[in-house]
Amino acid sequence: MMMTSHVVAPAGILLPHELLQSDAFATLAAFVAINTVMYVALAVAKTLPKIYVSDWVRRRNERAEPRGIDPVAAESGRR
């Protein structure tokens, strides 16, 4: 037979209840929440492959087809 006991801790055991209800604590909590979301977004963005805009947008001075002498280099995309 297993005996279990539950310990009931009053709210605000680490910090006083008045501090937890203050505007300064709410501001600090909001800052920490926004900082956490930004950090997670940056970490996820760092794991994704890089996106180059030049792959989709053609510049005005870029040719549609390469005009080099070596046809093998033109097919492979080397310059």
PDB file of N, CA and C in Angstrom:
ATOM      1  N   MET A   1       0.837  -1.163   0.000  1.00  0.00           N
ATOM      2  CA  MET A   1       0.000   0.000   0.000  1.00  0.00           C
ATOM      3  C   MET A   1       0.893   1.242   0.000  1.00  0.00           C
ATOM      4  N   MET A   2       0.628   2.140  -0.950  1.00  0.00           N
ATOM      5  CA  MET A   2       1.457   3.321  -1.121  1.00  0.00           C
ATOM      6  C   MET A   2       0.754   4.543  -0.544  1.00  0.00           C
ATOM      7  N   MET A   3       1.457   5.264   0.290  1.00  0.00           N
ATOM      8  CA  MET A   3       0.896   6.475   0.885  1.00  0.00           C
ATOM      9  C   MET A   3       1.450   7.690   0.153  1.00  0.00           C
ATOM     10  N   THR A   4       0.593   8.595  -0.218  1.00  0.00           N
ATOM     11  CA  THR A   4       1.026   9.843  -0.833  1.00  0.00           C
ATOM     12  C   THR A   4       0.493  10.992  -0.012  1.00  0.00           C
ATOM     13  N   SER A   5       1.285  12.027   0.061  1.00  0.00           N
ATOM     14  CA  SER A   5       0.826  13.228   0.758  1.00  0.00           C
ATOM     15  C   SER A   5       1.078  14.421  -0.155  1.00  0.00           C
ATOM     16  N   HIS A   6       0.171  15.335  -0.132  1.00  0.00           N
ATOM     17  CA  HIS A   6       0.279  16.532  -0.964  1.00  0.00           C
ATOM     18  C   HIS A   6       0.589  17.719  -0.063  1.00  0.00           C
ATOM     19  N   VAL A   7       1.558  18.486  -0.505  1.00  0.00           N
ATOM     20  CA  VAL A   7       1.913  19.690   0.229  1.00  0.00           C
ATOM     21  C   VAL A   7       1.238  20.856  -0.460  1.00  0.00           C
ATOM     22  N   VAL A   8       0.477  21.603   0.266  1.00  0.00           N
ATOM     23  CA  VAL A   8      -0.215  22.769  -0.281  1.00  0.00           C
ATOM     24  C   VAL A   8       0.603  23.994   0.083  1.00  0.00           C
ATOM     25  N   ALA A   9       1.092  24.680  -0.940  1.00  0.00           N
ATOM     26  CA  ALA A   9       1.889  25.879  -0.713  1.00  0.00           C
ATOM     27  C   ALA A   9       1.026  27.097  -1.011  1.00  0.00           C
ATOM     28  N   PRO A  10       1.098  28.094  -0.170  1.00  0.00           N
ATOM     29  CA  PRO A  10       0.309  29.298  -0.425  1.00  0.00           C
ATOM     30  C   PRO A  10       0.845  30.053  -1.638  1.00  0.00           C
ATOM     31  N   ALA A  11      -0.046  30.759  -2.327  1.00  0.00           N
ATOM     32  CA  ALA A  11       0.366  31.549  -3.484  1.00  0.00           C
ATOM     33  C   ALA A  11       1.290  32.671  -3.032  1.00  0.00           C
ATOM     34  N   GLY A  12       2.302  32.950  -3.813  1.00  0.00           N
ATOM     35  CA  GLY A  12       3.240  34.011  -3.483  1.00  0.00           C
ATOM     36  C   GLY A  12       4.266  33.581  -2.451  1.00  0.00           C
ATOM     37  N   ILE A  13       4.661  32.319  -2.478  1.00  0.00           N
ATOM     38  CA  ILE A  13       5.614  31.839  -1.474  1.00  0.00           C
ATOM     39  C   ILE A  13       7.030  32.350  -1.763  1.00  0.00           C
ATOM     40  N   LEU A  14       7.382  32.524  -3.035  1.00  0.00           N
ATOM     41  CA  LEU A  14       8.720  33.030  -3.355  1.00  0.00           C
ATOM     42  C   LEU A  14       8.778  34.544  -3.308  1.00  0.00           C
ATOM     43  N   LEU A  15       7.760  35.186  -3.842  1.00  0.00           N
ATOM     44  CA  LEU A  15       7.687  36.644  -3.859  1.00  0.00           C
ATOM     45  C   LEU A  15       6.367  37.063  -3.232  1.00  0.00           C
ATOM     46  N   PRO A  16       6.356  38.205  -2.610  1.00  0.00           N
ATOM     47  CA  PRO A  16       5.111  38.660  -1.997  1.00  0.00           C
ATOM     48  C   PRO A  16       4.015  38.879  -3.044  1.00  0.00           C
ATOM     49  N   HIS A  17       2.792  38.692  -2.634  1.00  0.00           N
ATOM     50  CA  HIS A  17       1.642  38.829  -3.526  1.00  0.00           C
ATOM     51  C   HIS A  17       1.542  40.253  -4.087  1.00  0.00           C
ATOM     52  N   GLU A  18       1.901  41.242  -3.294  1.00  0.00           N
ATOM     53  CA  GLU A  18       1.829  42.644  -3.750  1.00  0.00           C
ATOM     54  C   GLU A  18       2.810  42.894  -4.894  1.00  0.00           C
ATOM     55  N   LEU A  19       3.972  42.265  -4.833  1.00  0.00           N
ATOM     56  CA  LEU A  19       4.964  42.429  -5.905  1.00  0.00           C
ATOM     57  C   LEU A  19       4.479  41.775  -7.196  1.00  0.00           C
ATOM     58  N   LEU A  20       3.860  40.622  -7.079  1.00  0.00           N
ATOM     59  CA  LEU A  20       3.375  39.916  -8.267  1.00  0.00           C
ATOM     60  C   LEU A  20       2.234  40.659  -8.953  1.00  0.00           C
ATOM     61  N   GLN A  21       1.506  41.473  -8.222  1.00  0.00           N
ATOM     62  CA  GLN A  21       0.385  42.229  -8.777  1.00  0.00           C
ATOM     63  C   GLN A  21       0.771  43.642  -9.202  1.00  0.00           C
ATOM     64  N   SER A  22       2.046  44.012  -9.081  1.00  0.00           N
ATOM     65  CA  SER A  22       2.466  45.381  -9.393  1.00  0.00           C
ATOM     66  C   SER A  22       2.625  45.586 -10.897  1.00  0.00           C
ATOM     67  N   ASP A  23       2.545  46.862 -11.294  1.00  0.00           N
ATOM     68  CA  ASP A  23       2.714  47.217 -12.711  1.00  0.00           C
ATOM     69  C   ASP A  23       4.140  46.952 -13.192  1.00  0.00           C
ATOM     70  N   ALA A  24       5.116  47.160 -12.330  1.00  0.00           N
ATOM     71  CA  ALA A  24       6.517  46.927 -12.711  1.00  0.00           C
ATOM     72  C   ALA A  24       6.754  45.456 -13.018  1.00  0.00           C
ATOM     73  N   PHE A  25       6.170  44.581 -12.225  1.00  0.00           N
ATOM     74  CA  PHE A  25       6.329  43.147 -12.465  1.00  0.00           C
ATOM     75  C   PHE A  25       5.622  42.736 -13.754  1.00  0.00           C
ATOM     76  N   ALA A  26       4.463  43.315 -14.027  1.00  0.00           N
ATOM     77  CA  ALA A  26       3.742  43.016 -15.271  1.00  0.00           C
ATOM     78  C   ALA A  26       4.541  43.493 -16.483  1.00  0.00           C
ATOM     79  N   THR A  27       5.173  44.663 -16.360  1.00  0.00           N
ATOM     80  CA  THR A  27       6.011  45.176 -17.449  1.00  0.00           C
ATOM     81  C   THR A  27       7.209  44.264 -17.682  1.00  0.00           C
ATOM     82  N   LEU A  28       7.841  43.842 -16.604  1.00  0.00           N
ATOM     83  CA  LEU A  28       8.978  42.926 -16.724  1.00  0.00           C
ATOM     84  C   LEU A  28       8.548  41.593 -17.343  1.00  0.00           C
ATOM     85  N   ALA A  29       7.403  41.071 -16.942  1.00  0.00           N
ATOM     86  CA  ALA A  29       6.905  39.813 -17.504  1.00  0.00           C
ATOM     87  C   ALA A  29       6.611  39.956 -18.991  1.00  0.00           C
ATOM     88  N   ALA A  30       6.051  41.097 -19.404  1.00  0.00           N
ATOM     89  CA  ALA A  30       5.777  41.327 -20.826  1.00  0.00           C
ATOM     90  C   ALA A  30       7.086  41.411 -21.613  1.00  0.00           C
ATOM     91  N   PHE A  31       8.091  42.085 -21.059  1.00  0.00           N
ATOM     92  CA  PHE A  31       9.386  42.185 -21.729  1.00  0.00           C
ATOM     93  C   PHE A  31      10.020  40.812 -21.898  1.00  0.00           C
ATOM     94  N   VAL A  32       9.973  40.003 -20.865  1.00  0.00           N
ATOM     95  CA  VAL A  32      10.548  38.652 -20.932  1.00  0.00           C
ATOM     96  C   VAL A  32       9.800  37.798 -21.955  1.00  0.00           C
ATOM     97  N   ALA A  33       8.475  37.943 -22.025  1.00  0.00           N
ATOM     98  CA  ALA A  33       7.688  37.172 -22.990  1.00  0.00           C
ATOM     99  C   ALA A  33       8.039  37.570 -24.425  1.00  0.00           C
ATOM    100  N   ILE A  34       8.122  38.870 -24.687  1.00  0.00           N
ATOM    101  CA  ILE A  34       8.467  39.339 -26.041  1.00  0.00           C
ATOM    102  C   ILE A  34       9.891  38.920 -26.399  1.00  0.00           C
ATOM    103  N   ASN A  35      10.811  39.038 -25.451  1.00  0.00           N
ATOM    104  CA  ASN A  35      12.198  38.642 -25.688  1.00  0.00           C
ATOM    105  C   ASN A  35      12.290  37.149 -26.006  1.00  0.00           C
ATOM    106  N   THR A  36      11.518  36.340 -25.313  1.00  0.00           N
ATOM    107  CA  THR A  36      11.532  34.900 -25.553  1.00  0.00           C
ATOM    108  C   THR A  36      11.012  34.566 -26.943  1.00  0.00           C
ATOM    109  N   VAL A  37       9.934  35.211 -27.348  1.00  0.00           N
ATOM    110  CA  VAL A  37       9.369  34.963 -28.680  1.00  0.00           C
ATOM    111  C   VAL A  37      10.362  35.380 -29.760  1.00  0.00           C
ATOM    112  N   MET A  38      11.017  36.519 -29.579  1.00  0.00           N
ATOM    113  CA  MET A  38      12.000  36.974 -30.572  1.00  0.00           C
ATOM    114  C   MET A  38      13.189  36.012 -30.637  1.00  0.00           C
ATOM    115  N   TYR A  39      13.649  35.527 -29.501  1.00  0.00           N
ATOM    116  CA  TYR A  39      14.777  34.603 -29.472  1.00  0.00           C
ATOM    117  C   TYR A  39      14.424  33.290 -30.178  1.00  0.00           C
ATOM    118  N   VAL A  40      13.217  32.798 -29.950  1.00  0.00           N
ATOM    119  CA  VAL A  40      12.783  31.564 -30.621  1.00  0.00           C
ATOM    120  C   VAL A  40      12.684  31.792 -32.127  1.00  0.00           C
ATOM    121  N   ALA A  41      12.141  32.945 -32.542  1.00  0.00           N
ATOM    122  CA  ALA A  41      12.030  33.239 -33.976  1.00  0.00           C
ATOM    123  C   ALA A  41      13.413  33.322 -34.626  1.00  0.00           C
ATOM    124  N   LEU A  42      14.362  33.951 -33.958  1.00  0.00           N
ATOM    125  CA  LEU A  42      15.714  34.032 -34.516  1.00  0.00           C
ATOM    126  C   LEU A  42      16.388  32.664 -34.576  1.00  0.00           C
ATOM    127  N   ALA A  43      16.159  31.834 -33.583  1.00  0.00           N
ATOM    128  CA  ALA A  43      16.749  30.491 -33.583  1.00  0.00           C
ATOM    129  C   ALA A  43      16.167  29.649 -34.715  1.00  0.00           C
ATOM    130  N   VAL A  44      14.866  29.761 -34.938  1.00  0.00           N
ATOM    131  CA  VAL A  44      14.238  29.014 -36.033  1.00  0.00           C
ATOM    132  C   VAL A  44      14.724  29.544 -37.376  1.00  0.00           C
ATOM    133  N   ALA A  45      14.829  30.863 -37.515  1.00  0.00           N
ATOM    134  CA  ALA A  45      15.307  31.446 -38.772  1.00  0.00           C
ATOM    135  C   ALA A  45      16.743  31.045 -39.063  1.00  0.00           C
ATOM    136  N   LYS A  46      17.528  30.873 -38.041  1.00  0.00           N
ATOM    137  CA  LYS A  46      18.933  30.488 -38.248  1.00  0.00           C
ATOM    138  C   LYS A  46      19.054  29.041 -38.728  1.00  0.00           C
ATOM    139  N   THR A  47      18.103  28.196 -38.382  1.00  0.00           N
ATOM    140  CA  THR A  47      18.170  26.805 -38.802  1.00  0.00           C
ATOM    141  C   THR A  47      17.668  26.600 -40.226  1.00  0.00           C
ATOM    142  N   LEU A  48      16.882  27.542 -40.754  1.00  0.00           N
ATOM    143  CA  LEU A  48      16.363  27.419 -42.118  1.00  0.00           C
ATOM    144  C   LEU A  48      17.455  27.770 -43.128  1.00  0.00           C
ATOM    145  N   PRO A  49      17.367  27.253 -44.348  1.00  0.00           N
ATOM    146  CA  PRO A  49      18.364  27.613 -45.357  1.00  0.00           C
ATOM    147  C   PRO A  49      18.236  29.075 -45.760  1.00  0.00           C
ATOM    148  N   LYS A  50      19.346  29.636 -46.209  1.00  0.00           N
ATOM    149  CA  LYS A  50      19.345  31.041 -46.616  1.00  0.00           C
ATOM    150  C   LYS A  50      18.511  31.231 -47.876  1.00  0.00           C
ATOM    151  N   ILE A  51      17.842  32.353 -47.930  1.00  0.00           N
ATOM    152  CA  ILE A  51      17.021  32.707 -49.089  1.00  0.00           C
ATOM    153  C   ILE A  51      17.681  33.900 -49.772  1.00  0.00           C
ATOM    154  N   TYR A  52      17.966  33.751 -51.034  1.00  0.00           N
ATOM    155  CA  TYR A  52      18.570  34.824 -51.807  1.00  0.00           C
ATOM    156  C   TYR A  52      17.517  35.422 -52.732  1.00  0.00           C
ATOM    157  N   VAL A  53      17.300  36.719 -52.620  1.00  0.00           N
ATOM    158  CA  VAL A  53      16.302  37.398 -53.441  1.00  0.00           C
ATOM    159  C   VAL A  53      16.717  37.355 -54.909  1.00  0.00           C
ATOM    160  N   SER A  54      18.005  37.352 -55.169  1.00  0.00           N
ATOM    161  CA  SER A  54      18.488  37.362 -56.555  1.00  0.00           C
ATOM    162  C   SER A  54      18.116  36.081 -57.308  1.00  0.00           C
ATOM    163  N   ASP A  55      17.754  35.031 -56.584  1.00  0.00           N
ATOM    164  CA  ASP A  55      17.315  33.810 -57.260  1.00  0.00           C
ATOM    165  C   ASP A  55      15.963  34.000 -57.933  1.00  0.00           C
ATOM    166  N   TRP A  56      15.144  34.904 -57.414  1.00  0.00           N
ATOM    167  CA  TRP A  56      13.807  35.119 -57.980  1.00  0.00           C
ATOM    168  C   TRP A  56      13.695  36.408 -58.778  1.00  0.00           C
ATOM    169  N   VAL A  57      14.498  37.405 -58.444  1.00  0.00           N
ATOM    170  CA  VAL A  57      14.400  38.705 -59.104  1.00  0.00           C
ATOM    171  C   VAL A  57      15.599  38.866 -60.023  1.00  0.00           C
ATOM    172  N   ARG A  58      15.315  39.085 -61.279  1.00  0.00           N
ATOM    173  CA  ARG A  58      16.382  39.282 -62.251  1.00  0.00           C
ATOM    174  C   ARG A  58      16.729  40.765 -62.341  1.00  0.00           C
ATOM    175  N   ARG A  59      18.026  41.043 -62.307  1.00  0.00           N
ATOM    176  CA  ARG A  59      18.459  42.433 -62.418  1.00  0.00           C
ATOM    177  C   ARG A  59      18.421  42.872 -63.880  1.00  0.00           C
ATOM    178  N   ARG A  60      18.456  44.153 -64.104  1.00  0.00           N
ATOM    179  CA  ARG A  60      18.361  44.679 -65.468  1.00  0.00           C
ATOM    180  C   ARG A  60      19.598  44.336 -66.299  1.00  0.00           C
ATOM    181  N   ASN A  61      20.765  44.298 -65.669  1.00  0.00           N
ATOM    182  CA  ASN A  61      21.991  44.059 -66.437  1.00  0.00           C
ATOM    183  C   ASN A  61      22.380  42.585 -66.494  1.00  0.00           C
ATOM    184  N   GLU A  62      21.514  41.700 -66.078  1.00  0.00           N
ATOM    185  CA  GLU A  62      21.814  40.272 -66.134  1.00  0.00           C
ATOM    186  C   GLU A  62      21.182  39.672 -67.389  1.00  0.00           C
ATOM    187  N   ARG A  63      21.943  38.879 -68.109  1.00  0.00           N
ATOM    188  CA  ARG A  63      21.437  38.284 -69.351  1.00  0.00           C
ATOM    189  C   ARG A  63      20.511  37.114 -69.062  1.00  0.00           C
ATOM    190  N   ALA A  64      19.588  36.903 -69.942  1.00  0.00           N
ATOM    191  CA  ALA A  64      18.664  35.782 -69.791  1.00  0.00           C
ATOM    192  C   ALA A  64      19.388  34.467 -70.033  1.00  0.00           C
ATOM    193  N   GLU A  65      20.365  34.468 -70.930  1.00  0.00           N
ATOM    194  CA  GLU A  65      21.153  33.272 -71.235  1.00  0.00           C
ATOM    195  C   GLU A  65      22.630  33.649 -71.235  1.00  0.00           C
ATOM    196  N   PRO A  66      23.483  32.751 -70.771  1.00  0.00           N
ATOM    197  CA  PRO A  66      24.915  33.043 -70.800  1.00  0.00           C
ATOM    198  C   PRO A  66      25.437  33.045 -72.243  1.00  0.00           C
ATOM    199  N   ARG A  67      26.426  33.879 -72.527  1.00  0.00           N
ATOM    200  CA  ARG A  67      26.971  33.978 -73.878  1.00  0.00           C
ATOM    201  C   ARG A  67      28.426  33.558 -73.913  1.00  0.00           C
ATOM    202  N   GLY A  68      28.796  32.581 -73.069  1.00  0.00           N
ATOM    203  CA  GLY A  68      30.180  32.137 -73.013  1.00  0.00           C
ATOM    204  C   GLY A  68      30.526  31.193 -74.154  1.00  0.00           C
ATOM    205  N   ILE A  69      31.807  30.880 -74.286  1.00  0.00           N
ATOM    206  CA  ILE A  69      32.288  29.988 -75.337  1.00  0.00           C
ATOM    207  C   ILE A  69      32.050  28.537 -74.966  1.00  0.00           C
ATOM    208  N   ASP A  70      32.203  28.205 -73.692  1.00  0.00           N
ATOM    209  CA  ASP A  70      32.112  26.824 -73.233  1.00  0.00           C
ATOM    210  C   ASP A  70      30.646  26.444 -72.984  1.00  0.00           C
ATOM    211  N   PRO A  71      30.056  25.577 -73.826  1.00  0.00           N
ATOM    212  CA  PRO A  71      28.639  25.232 -73.648  1.00  0.00           C
ATOM    213  C   PRO A  71      28.383  24.375 -72.405  1.00  0.00           C
ATOM    214  N   VAL A  72      29.385  23.620 -71.952  1.00  0.00           N
ATOM    215  CA  VAL A  72      29.215  22.801 -70.756  1.00  0.00           C
ATOM    216  C   VAL A  72      29.088  23.705 -69.531  1.00  0.00           C
ATOM    217  N   ALA A  73      29.895  24.738 -69.459  1.00  0.00           N
ATOM    218  CA  ALA A  73      29.811  25.664 -68.342  1.00  0.00           C
ATOM    219  C   ALA A  73      28.481  26.398 -68.333  1.00  0.00           C
ATOM    220  N   ALA A  74      27.938  26.669 -69.508  1.00  0.00           N
ATOM    221  CA  ALA A  74      26.662  27.364 -69.593  1.00  0.00           C
ATOM    222  C   ALA A  74      25.522  26.490 -69.093  1.00  0.00           C
ATOM    223  N   GLU A  75      25.583  25.185 -69.350  1.00  0.00           N
ATOM    224  CA  GLU A  75      24.533  24.265 -68.909  1.00  0.00           C
ATOM    225  C   GLU A  75      24.583  24.052 -67.404  1.00  0.00           C
ATOM    226  N   SER A  76      25.787  24.030 -66.834  1.00  0.00           N
ATOM    227  CA  SER A  76      25.908  23.761 -65.405  1.00  0.00           C
ATOM    228  C   SER A  76      25.716  25.013 -64.571  1.00  0.00           C
ATOM    229  N   GLY A  77      25.705  26.172 -65.184  1.00  0.00           N
ATOM    230  CA  GLY A  77      25.504  27.419 -64.445  1.00  0.00           C
ATOM    231  C   GLY A  77      26.781  28.045 -63.947  1.00  0.00           C
ATOM    232  N   ARG A  78      27.943  27.484 -64.325  1.00  0.00           N
ATOM    233  CA  ARG A  78      29.220  28.091 -63.911  1.00  0.00           C
ATOM    234  C   ARG A  78      29.490  29.307 -64.753  1.00  0.00           C
ATOM    235  N   ARG A  79      30.217  30.241 -64.152  1.00  0.00           N
ATOM    236  CA  ARG A  79      30.583  31.459 -64.886  1.00  0.00           C
ATOM    237  C   ARG A  79      32.062  31.571 -65.015  1.00  0.00           C
TER     238      ARG A  79
END
